[in-house]
Coordinates of C-alpha atoms in Angstrom, one line a residue:
M1 CA 17.9 4.0 -20.1
K2 CA 14.5 2.3 -19.8
Y3 CA 12.9 1.5 -15.8
N4 CA 9.3 -0.6 -15.8
N5 CA 6.7 0.4 -13.8
P6 CA 5.3 0.1 -11.3
V7 CA 8.1 1.2 -8.8
I8 CA 7.1 -0.9 -6.5
K9 CA 5.1 -4.2 -6.5
G10 CA 2.1 -5.1 -4.4
F11 CA -0.7 -3.5 -1.8
Y12 CA 1.7 0.2 -1.3
P13 CA -1.0 3.4 -2.4
D14 CA -1.5 6.6 -2.5
P15 CA 1.8 7.3 -2.3
S16 CA 3.8 10.8 -1.4
V17 CA 7.5 11.3 -1.7
C18 CA 9.9 14.1 -0.7
K19 CA 13.6 15.1 -1.4
V20 CA 16.6 16.2 1.4
G21 CA 20.3 15.9 0.0
D22 CA 20.5 13.6 -2.4
T23 CA 17.8 11.1 -0.6
Y24 CA 14.4 10.5 -2.1
Y25 CA 11.9 9.9 0.8
L26 CA 8.3 8.2 0.7
V27 CA 5.5 6.5 2.1
C28 CA 1.7 5.0 1.8
S29 CA -1.2 4.2 3.0
S30 CA -1.7 1.1 4.9
M31 CA -5.0 0.9 5.6
Q32 CA -6.0 -2.2 8.8
Y33 CA -2.7 -3.5 9.2
F34 CA 0.2 -2.6 11.3
P35 CA 2.9 -1.8 11.7
G36 CA 1.1 1.7 10.2
V37 CA 2.5 4.0 6.6
P38 CA 5.8 1.9 5.2
L39 CA 8.4 3.9 4.7
F40 CA 11.1 3.7 2.3
E41 CA 14.1 5.2 0.4
S42 CA 15.9 5.6 -2.8
K43 CA 18.9 7.0 -4.7
D44 CA 17.2 7.4 -8.1
L45 CA 13.5 7.2 -8.3
I46 CA 13.8 3.7 -9.6
N47 CA 15.1 1.3 -6.7
W48 CA 13.3 1.9 -3.3
N49 CA 14.4 0.0 -0.5
Q50 CA 12.1 -0.1 2.9
I51 CA 13.7 1.6 6.1
G52 CA 10.8 1.5 8.1
H53 CA 7.4 2.4 9.6
C54 CA 5.8 6.1 10.9
L55 CA 3.2 4.3 12.8
T56 CA 5.1 1.6 15.2
R57 CA 3.1 2.0 18.4
E58 CA 0.0 1.5 19.7
S59 CA -0.1 5.2 21.3
Q60 CA -0.1 6.2 17.5
I61 CA -2.6 4.9 15.3
Q62 CA -6.2 3.0 17.0
L63 CA -7.4 0.3 14.7
D64 CA -8.1 -2.3 16.9
K65 CA -11.3 -3.6 15.9
V66 CA -10.9 -1.0 12.5
N67 CA -13.4 -2.1 9.4
S68 CA -10.9 -4.0 6.5
S69 CA -10.4 -0.4 4.4
G70 CA -10.3 1.6 6.7
G71 CA -8.2 2.5 9.1
V72 CA -5.3 4.2 7.4
F73 CA -5.5 6.8 4.2
A74 CA -3.3 8.1 2.3
P75 CA -0.1 9.7 4.1
T76 CA 2.3 12.9 3.2
I77 CA 5.7 13.1 3.9
R78 CA 7.6 16.5 4.2
N79 CA 10.9 17.7 5.5
N80 CA 10.7 21.6 6.4
N81 CA 14.6 22.9 8.6
G82 CA 15.4 19.3 9.5
R83 CA 12.6 17.4 10.2
F84 CA 9.8 15.4 9.8
Y85 CA 6.7 15.2 9.3
M86 CA 4.0 12.5 8.1
T87 CA 0.8 13.2 8.2
T88 CA -2.4 11.5 7.5
T89 CA -6.1 10.7 8.0
N90 CA -7.5 7.6 10.4
D91 CA -10.7 7.4 8.4
T92 CA -12.7 5.1 11.1
T93 CA -12.4 7.5 13.8
H94 CA -12.6 10.6 11.3
Q95 CA -9.5 11.8 12.7
N96 CA -6.7 14.0 10.9
F97 CA -3.2 13.8 12.6
Y98 CA 0.5 14.2 11.8
V99 CA 3.8 12.2 13.6
W100 CA 7.5 13.1 13.4
T101 CA 10.9 12.6 13.3
D102 CA 14.3 14.0 13.6
D103 CA 15.6 10.9 12.9
I104 CA 14.8 9.7 9.8
Y105 CA 15.6 5.5 10.7
G106 CA 14.4 6.2 14.0
E107 CA 10.9 6.6 16.0
W108 CA 8.2 8.9 15.1
S109 CA 6.6 11.0 17.4
E110 CA 2.8 10.8 18.7
P111 CA 0.4 11.9 16.5
V112 CA -0.3 15.8 17.1
Y113 CA -3.9 15.7 15.6
V114 CA -5.7 19.2 13.6
D115 CA -9.5 19.3 14.3
Q116 CA -10.1 20.1 10.7
G117 CA -12.2 16.8 8.8
G118 CA -12.0 15.1 5.5
I119 CA -8.7 13.0 4.3
D120 CA -5.5 12.8 2.2
P121 CA -3.7 16.1 4.4
D122 CA -0.7 17.7 3.4
L123 CA 0.9 19.6 4.6
Y124 CA 2.8 22.6 3.1
F125 CA 5.7 24.9 4.9
E126 CA 6.4 28.9 3.5
N127 CA 8.4 31.6 5.5
G128 CA 7.7 30.0 8.9
K129 CA 4.0 29.4 8.3
T130 CA 2.9 25.7 8.1
F131 CA -0.2 25.5 5.7
F132 CA -2.5 22.2 6.3
M133 CA -4.5 21.2 3.2
G134 CA -7.1 18.2 2.6
N135 CA -10.0 17.5 1.0
G136 CA -13.9 17.9 2.4
T137 CA -15.5 20.4 3.1
D138 CA -14.5 23.9 5.4
D139 CA -15.9 26.1 8.3
Q140 CA -18.5 27.4 5.7
G141 CA -19.7 23.9 4.9
I142 CA -18.6 24.0 1.5
G143 CA -17.2 21.0 -0.3
G144 CA -13.4 21.3 -2.4
I145 CA -9.4 21.6 -1.5
V146 CA -9.2 22.9 2.2
Q147 CA -6.9 24.4 3.3
C148 CA -5.8 26.5 7.1
E149 CA -2.7 27.3 9.0
I150 CA -2.3 26.0 12.0
D151 CA 0.1 26.2 14.4
I152 CA 3.3 23.3 13.8
E153 CA 3.6 22.4 17.8
S154 CA 0.5 22.3 18.9
G155 CA -1.9 21.7 15.0
N156 CA -4.2 24.2 16.4
K157 CA -6.0 26.0 13.7
L158 CA -4.6 29.4 13.6
T159 CA -7.2 30.3 10.6
S160 CA -11.0 29.6 10.0
S161 CA -10.5 25.9 7.3
R162 CA -11.8 27.5 4.2
S163 CA -12.3 25.7 0.6
I164 CA -9.6 27.0 -2.4
W165 CA -10.3 25.1 -5.4
Q166 CA -13.2 22.5 -6.3
G167 CA -11.4 20.8 -8.9
T168 CA -12.8 20.2 -12.7
G169 CA -15.8 18.4 -12.3
G170 CA -14.9 15.1 -11.8
R171 CA -16.0 12.9 -9.3
F172 CA -14.6 12.2 -6.0
L173 CA -11.9 15.3 -5.5
E174 CA -8.9 14.5 -3.4
A175 CA -5.5 13.7 -3.6
P176 CA -4.2 17.6 -2.6
H177 CA -0.4 18.3 -3.0
M178 CA 0.5 22.3 -2.7
Y179 CA 4.2 23.5 -4.6
K180 CA 5.6 26.5 -4.9
I181 CA 7.6 26.1 -8.5
N182 CA 9.0 29.4 -10.5
G183 CA 6.9 32.4 -7.8
K184 CA 3.9 30.1 -9.0
Y185 CA 1.3 27.9 -6.5
Y186 CA 0.4 24.7 -7.6
L187 CA -2.5 22.6 -6.6
L188 CA -1.8 18.7 -7.8
A189 CA -5.1 17.0 -7.2
A190 CA -6.8 13.7 -8.3
E191 CA -10.5 12.7 -9.1
G192 CA -12.3 9.9 -10.4
G193 CA -12.1 7.5 -7.5
T194 CA -9.2 5.3 -7.2
E195 CA -10.3 3.1 -9.6
F196 CA -10.7 2.7 -13.5
G197 CA -11.9 6.7 -14.4
H198 CA -8.9 8.1 -11.4
M199 CA -7.0 10.9 -12.8
A200 CA -4.7 13.4 -11.8
I201 CA -5.2 17.2 -12.3
Y202 CA -3.4 20.7 -11.8
A203 CA -4.7 24.5 -11.1
R204 CA -1.8 27.1 -10.2
G205 CA -2.6 30.4 -9.0
D206 CA -0.3 33.7 -7.4
S207 CA -1.2 33.2 -3.8
I208 CA -1.4 29.7 -1.9
S209 CA -4.8 30.1 -0.7
G210 CA -6.0 31.1 -4.5
P211 CA -8.0 31.6 -7.0
F212 CA -6.4 29.2 -9.5
E213 CA -6.5 28.2 -12.6
E214 CA -7.3 25.2 -13.7
Y215 CA -4.8 23.2 -17.1
L216 CA -6.8 23.6 -19.8
Y217 CA -6.3 20.0 -20.9
N218 CA -6.8 18.7 -17.4
P219 CA -6.5 15.7 -17.0
V220 CA -2.8 15.8 -17.0
L221 CA -2.5 12.0 -16.5
T222 CA -4.9 9.4 -16.7
N223 CA -4.7 5.5 -18.1
R224 CA -8.6 5.3 -18.4
N225 CA -9.4 5.4 -22.0
L226 CA -6.9 2.9 -22.3
G227 CA -9.2 0.4 -22.5
G228 CA -7.6 -3.9 -22.1
Y229 CA -4.0 -2.0 -20.8
E230 CA -2.0 -3.7 -17.9
I231 CA -2.1 -0.6 -16.1
Q232 CA -5.3 1.5 -14.7
A233 CA -6.3 4.3 -12.5
V234 CA -3.5 6.3 -12.1
G235 CA -3.6 9.1 -10.9
H236 CA -2.9 10.1 -6.6
G237 CA 0.2 11.8 -6.8
D238 CA 2.8 13.6 -5.5
L239 CA 6.0 15.6 -8.1
I240 CA 9.3 15.5 -6.5
Q241 CA 12.2 17.5 -8.4
D242 CA 15.3 15.2 -8.7
N243 CA 18.7 15.9 -8.2
N244 CA 19.2 17.6 -12.5
G245 CA 16.0 19.6 -12.0
N246 CA 14.3 17.1 -14.0
W247 CA 10.7 16.6 -12.5
W248 CA 8.5 13.8 -11.7
M249 CA 5.0 12.5 -10.4
I250 CA 5.2 9.3 -7.8
H251 CA 1.3 8.2 -8.1
L252 CA -0.4 4.9 -7.7
G253 CA -1.9 2.4 -10.5
F254 CA -3.0 -1.1 -10.4
R255 CA -2.6 -3.6 -12.7
Q256 CA -4.9 -5.4 -14.7
M257 CA -5.2 -9.3 -14.5
G258 CA -5.0 -10.1 -18.1
Q259 CA -5.9 -7.2 -21.3
W260 CA -10.1 -8.3 -21.2
L261 CA -10.0 -8.9 -17.5
T262 CA -10.8 -5.8 -15.8
Y263 CA -9.9 -7.5 -11.8
H264 CA -6.9 -6.3 -9.9
H265 CA -5.6 -8.0 -6.7
L266 CA -2.7 -6.9 -5.4
G267 CA -3.6 -3.3 -4.9
R268 CA -2.9 -0.3 -6.0
E269 CA 1.0 0.0 -6.5
V270 CA 3.8 2.8 -6.7
F271 CA 4.3 4.3 -10.9
L272 CA 7.0 6.7 -11.7
T273 CA 6.0 9.1 -15.0
P274 CA 7.9 11.8 -16.4
V275 CA 6.7 15.5 -16.1
T276 CA 8.1 18.5 -18.1
F277 CA 7.2 21.7 -17.5
D278 CA 6.5 24.6 -21.1
E279 CA 7.5 27.6 -21.5
E280 CA 4.2 29.0 -20.2
G281 CA 5.6 27.3 -16.7
W282 CA 2.3 24.2 -17.2
F283 CA 3.8 21.0 -17.1
T284 CA 2.5 18.0 -18.6
A285 CA 3.3 14.4 -18.0
G286 CA 3.8 10.6 -19.0
H287 CA 3.0 8.9 -22.5
S288 CA 0.9 11.8 -23.9
G289 CA -0.6 11.6 -20.5
T290 CA -0.1 8.6 -19.5
T291 CA 1.1 6.4 -17.1
I292 CA 3.1 2.9 -19.5
T293 CA 4.6 -0.1 -18.3
C294 CA 8.4 1.0 -19.5
F295 CA 9.8 4.4 -19.9
E296 CA 13.1 5.5 -22.3
T297 CA 14.0 8.4 -20.5
N298 CA 17.7 10.4 -20.5
R299 CA 17.3 12.0 -17.6
L300 CA 18.6 8.5 -15.7
S301 CA 21.8 7.9 -15.3
D302 CA 22.7 4.6 -18.2
D303 CA 24.6 2.9 -15.1
V304 CA 21.6 2.7 -13.1
V305 CA 20.3 -0.5 -13.3
Q306 CA 16.4 -1.2 -11.7
K307 CA 16.7 -4.0 -9.8
E308 CA 14.2 -6.6 -9.0
K309 CA 13.6 -8.9 -5.8
K310 CA 12.3 -11.8 -6.9
S311 CA 13.1 -14.2 -3.7
F312 CA 11.2 -13.8 -0.3
T313 CA 12.1 -15.9 2.4
F314 CA 12.3 -15.7 6.4
E315 CA 16.3 -15.5 5.7
N316 CA 16.3 -13.1 3.4
T317 CA 13.6 -10.5 5.0
E318 CA 13.2 -8.6 8.2
W319 CA 10.0 -9.0 10.6
D320 CA 9.2 -5.4 10.8
K321 CA 9.5 -4.3 7.7
D322 CA 8.6 -6.5 4.7
W323 CA 5.5 -7.8 7.2
C324 CA 2.7 -7.3 8.9
Y325 CA -0.4 -8.1 10.7
L326 CA -3.7 -7.7 10.7
R327 CA -4.4 -4.5 13.5
L328 CA -3.2 -4.2 16.7
P329 CA -1.3 -7.5 17.4
H330 CA -1.1 -10.4 20.1
T331 CA 2.1 -10.2 20.4
H332 CA 2.8 -12.7 22.7
N333 CA 1.5 -15.2 20.1
Y334 CA 4.5 -14.8 17.4
I335 CA 7.7 -16.0 18.1
L336 CA 9.7 -14.5 16.2
E337 CA 13.3 -16.3 14.5
Q338 CA 15.6 -15.7 11.9
N339 CA 14.2 -19.0 10.1
K340 CA 11.4 -19.8 11.5
L341 CA 8.6 -18.4 12.9
T342 CA 6.3 -20.5 15.5
L343 CA 2.1 -19.3 16.2
K344 CA 0.1 -19.5 18.9
G345 CA -3.9 -18.9 17.7
T346 CA -6.8 -18.7 19.7
E347 CA -10.4 -18.1 19.1
I348 CA -10.2 -15.1 17.1
T349 CA -10.3 -15.8 13.4
M350 CA -9.1 -14.6 9.9
D351 CA -13.6 -14.1 9.2
Q352 CA -14.4 -11.3 11.8
P353 CA -13.2 -7.3 12.0
D354 CA -10.6 -8.3 14.9
S355 CA -6.8 -9.5 15.0
P356 CA -5.7 -13.2 14.6
T357 CA -2.7 -14.9 15.0
F358 CA -1.5 -13.7 11.7
I359 CA 1.3 -11.8 9.6
G360 CA 1.8 -12.0 6.0
I361 CA 3.4 -10.8 3.5
R362 CA 2.1 -8.6 0.5
Q363 CA 2.2 -10.5 -3.3
K364 CA 3.8 -8.5 -5.6
D365 CA 3.4 -9.6 -8.8
F366 CA 1.1 -12.2 -10.2
N367 CA 3.2 -15.3 -11.1
A368 CA 4.7 -17.0 -8.1
I369 CA 5.7 -20.6 -6.1
I370 CA 5.4 -19.6 -2.0
S371 CA 5.4 -22.6 -0.2
C372 CA 6.5 -23.7 3.9
D373 CA 7.2 -26.5 6.0
L374 CA 4.1 -26.7 8.6
S375 CA 4.1 -28.8 11.6
L376 CA 1.1 -28.4 13.5
M377 CA 0.8 -30.0 17.9
H378 CA -2.8 -28.3 17.8
G379 CA -6.0 -27.1 16.3
E380 CA -5.4 -25.1 12.4
A381 CA -2.6 -23.3 11.0
G382 CA -1.5 -22.6 7.6
I383 CA -0.7 -20.1 4.3
T384 CA -3.9 -17.7 3.8
L385 CA -4.8 -15.3 0.9
Y386 CA -5.9 -12.8 1.8
M387 CA -7.8 -9.7 0.9
D388 CA -10.3 -9.4 3.5
E389 CA -12.5 -11.2 6.3
H390 CA -14.4 -12.0 3.5
H391 CA -12.3 -12.9 0.9
H392 CA -10.0 -14.9 1.4
Y393 CA -8.2 -18.2 0.5
D394 CA -6.8 -20.8 3.1
L395 CA -5.1 -23.4 2.6
A396 CA -4.1 -25.0 6.4
V397 CA -3.1 -28.5 8.1
R398 CA -6.3 -29.0 10.9
K399 CA -6.4 -31.9 14.0
D400 CA -9.4 -33.5 15.0
K401 CA -10.3 -36.6 17.4
N402 CA -9.1 -38.6 14.0
G403 CA -5.8 -37.1 13.3
Y404 CA -4.8 -34.7 11.4
K405 CA -6.0 -33.2 7.5
V406 CA -4.8 -30.9 5.3
L407 CA -8.1 -29.0 3.3
E408 CA -8.7 -26.2 0.6
R409 CA -11.2 -23.6 1.9
L410 CA -12.3 -20.9 -0.4
N411 CA -13.8 -17.5 1.4
I412 CA -16.1 -16.1 -1.1
G413 CA -18.6 -13.1 0.5
D414 CA -20.7 -15.6 2.4
I415 CA -20.0 -18.9 0.9
K416 CA -17.4 -20.8 2.7
S417 CA -16.6 -23.3 1.8
I418 CA -14.5 -26.4 2.3
E419 CA -13.6 -27.2 -1.2
N420 CA -10.9 -30.5 -0.6
E421 CA -9.3 -32.4 2.5
M422 CA -7.3 -35.1 3.0
D423 CA -6.2 -37.4 5.3
L424 CA -3.0 -37.2 7.2
G425 CA -3.6 -40.0 10.0
S426 CA -0.7 -39.1 12.5
N427 CA 1.5 -37.5 10.6
N428 CA 1.7 -33.5 11.6
Q429 CA 4.1 -32.4 9.3
A430 CA 3.8 -30.9 5.9
T431 CA 4.9 -29.2 2.9
L432 CA 1.9 -26.1 1.7
I433 CA 2.7 -25.6 -1.4
I434 CA 0.4 -22.4 -3.8
R435 CA 1.3 -21.8 -7.2
A436 CA -0.1 -18.5 -8.5
S437 CA -0.6 -16.9 -12.0
H438 CA -2.5 -13.9 -13.3
D439 CA -6.0 -15.6 -12.9
R440 CA -5.7 -18.6 -10.6
Y441 CA -3.8 -19.7 -7.3
N442 CA -4.1 -23.7 -7.5
F443 CA -3.4 -25.3 -4.2
H444 CA -0.4 -28.4 -3.5
L445 CA 0.5 -31.1 -0.9
Y446 CA 3.4 -32.3 -0.9
T447 CA 4.2 -35.3 1.2
D448 CA 6.3 -38.4 0.2
G449 CA 8.0 -37.2 -1.7
K450 CA 4.4 -36.8 -4.3
D451 CA 2.9 -33.5 -5.3
I452 CA -0.7 -33.7 -4.9
H453 CA -3.2 -31.1 -6.5
L454 CA -6.2 -30.2 -4.0
G455 CA -7.3 -28.2 -6.5
S456 CA -7.5 -24.5 -7.3
A457 CA -9.6 -20.8 -7.4
Q458 CA -10.1 -17.7 -9.7
T459 CA -7.8 -14.8 -8.2
K460 CA -10.7 -12.6 -9.6
Y461 CA -12.6 -13.6 -6.5
L462 CA -10.0 -11.8 -4.5
S463 CA -10.2 -8.4 -6.2
S464 CA -11.1 -4.7 -5.5
E465 CA -14.1 -5.2 -7.8
V466 CA -15.1 -8.2 -6.1
A467 CA -14.8 -7.9 -2.3
G468 CA -14.8 -3.9 -2.5
G469 CA -11.7 -1.8 -0.4
F470 CA -8.5 -0.5 -1.1
T471 CA -6.2 -3.6 -0.4
G472 CA -4.6 -5.7 -1.8
V473 CA -4.0 -9.6 -1.7
I474 CA -1.4 -10.6 1.8
I475 CA 0.1 -13.7 1.6
G476 CA -0.5 -14.5 5.2
L477 CA 0.7 -17.5 7.6
Y478 CA -1.6 -17.6 10.2
A479 CA -2.7 -19.9 13.7
Y480 CA -6.5 -21.2 14.7
G481 CA -8.0 -22.2 18.0
Q482 CA -7.8 -21.8 21.9
G483 CA -4.1 -23.5 22.4
S484 CA -3.2 -24.6 18.8
L485 CA 0.3 -23.9 18.4
A486 CA 2.7 -24.3 14.9
E487 CA 5.5 -23.8 13.4
F488 CA 7.0 -22.5 10.0
S489 CA 9.8 -22.7 8.5
K490 CA 11.4 -22.7 4.7
F491 CA 9.1 -20.0 3.6
K492 CA 9.7 -19.0 0.3
C493 CA 8.0 -16.9 -2.2
E494 CA 9.7 -16.6 -5.5
Y495 CA 8.0 -14.9 -8.5
L496 CA 8.3 -16.6 -11.8

């Protein structure tokens, strides 16, 4: 069969995967958004269904006023003796921790902290022992992939932290994962930074603590030399063996806007690439070491059909799975119903590293029509295309002493500009429409049977290459102003 990449679209970076029985489970980073660590399941590695989040309570994760692209970094999911573990880093507080559950559809535990620095932690279980690994500096001050043994019940270190591999010499050695395959220990990692030079590398050895022999043809997977190709920055992967014994790599990558538009604004996404072992136990990945948009493979049954959801509405999404908040929400300001959303604004704006009244869904593709009906009682409310507090585009309705106005506002770094506004008089209701393409957003007001074009803006100013950071555009619904009150209905995001 043929399948298309990415297999999970939109801002779902740093994927990690495990398999229990015939079911695969996957987690991703969530940075400053809450709930933390989206959790997916699949039967075929192609079609993924979000079943929840790992971090759903304030007691599990400190996100108050964390910096954008801070918060929850690269998680790892593993299962040991029937129990699921998810380990991650709060990069803002510099704490590594894990949570666990015996019910993948239920709540996860309170965090168990591990006194080892660095980021991108990994858990490996063997013969009743638990090894904790990440990238950082060991107890002797040596950098690299750092490992210690821990007590899984308490998180206490049972051995000192020791640097076991320094990689191949590329910058930003990160994302380590350990596997035992046919008696050998394989250490998969990433180098090059999670951008255009990203790459997956690996080594193997006879002991879990090394020494490790580097794969002669590293990097095993990278698109760094594919100039102009849509998929870039592949790396930060996790190996998984399917039910038929085939190996795959689940990894991140991003889609740049166009052949020569070297920007990305949808965030880092989830890709699937075949892995093949040779007779000597070394493996290769992808199409000549690259990830492509479409793989044709006999590893998947022709009965498997890759399905893609094209339309997202209030009615066909779930508030606690598909939607997210900026940092820890003030829940009394949200009334979430099956076909309607009511927001109460505060004096906290989207320009602050705080928690404004905001609930959003990830933009999953370039071409889309986003629309909703808005009824505003007081203050300001609307749709925002949000990258971070310094980079977002707003299509909003505002009430002032003269009545109501609709406005198009662009926030690009230190430049905050109302590009266009239009009086609505005493009419407090509006249909807001954003038409998205790979390189532009167009802002529209629909009123009195007329589609009024208010203006447009380039998507590249909401890209990571301009804004910085590790997230992607979130389609947010927001309200602002003390006493503001807004009702949203008929929300729809349709991908073309």
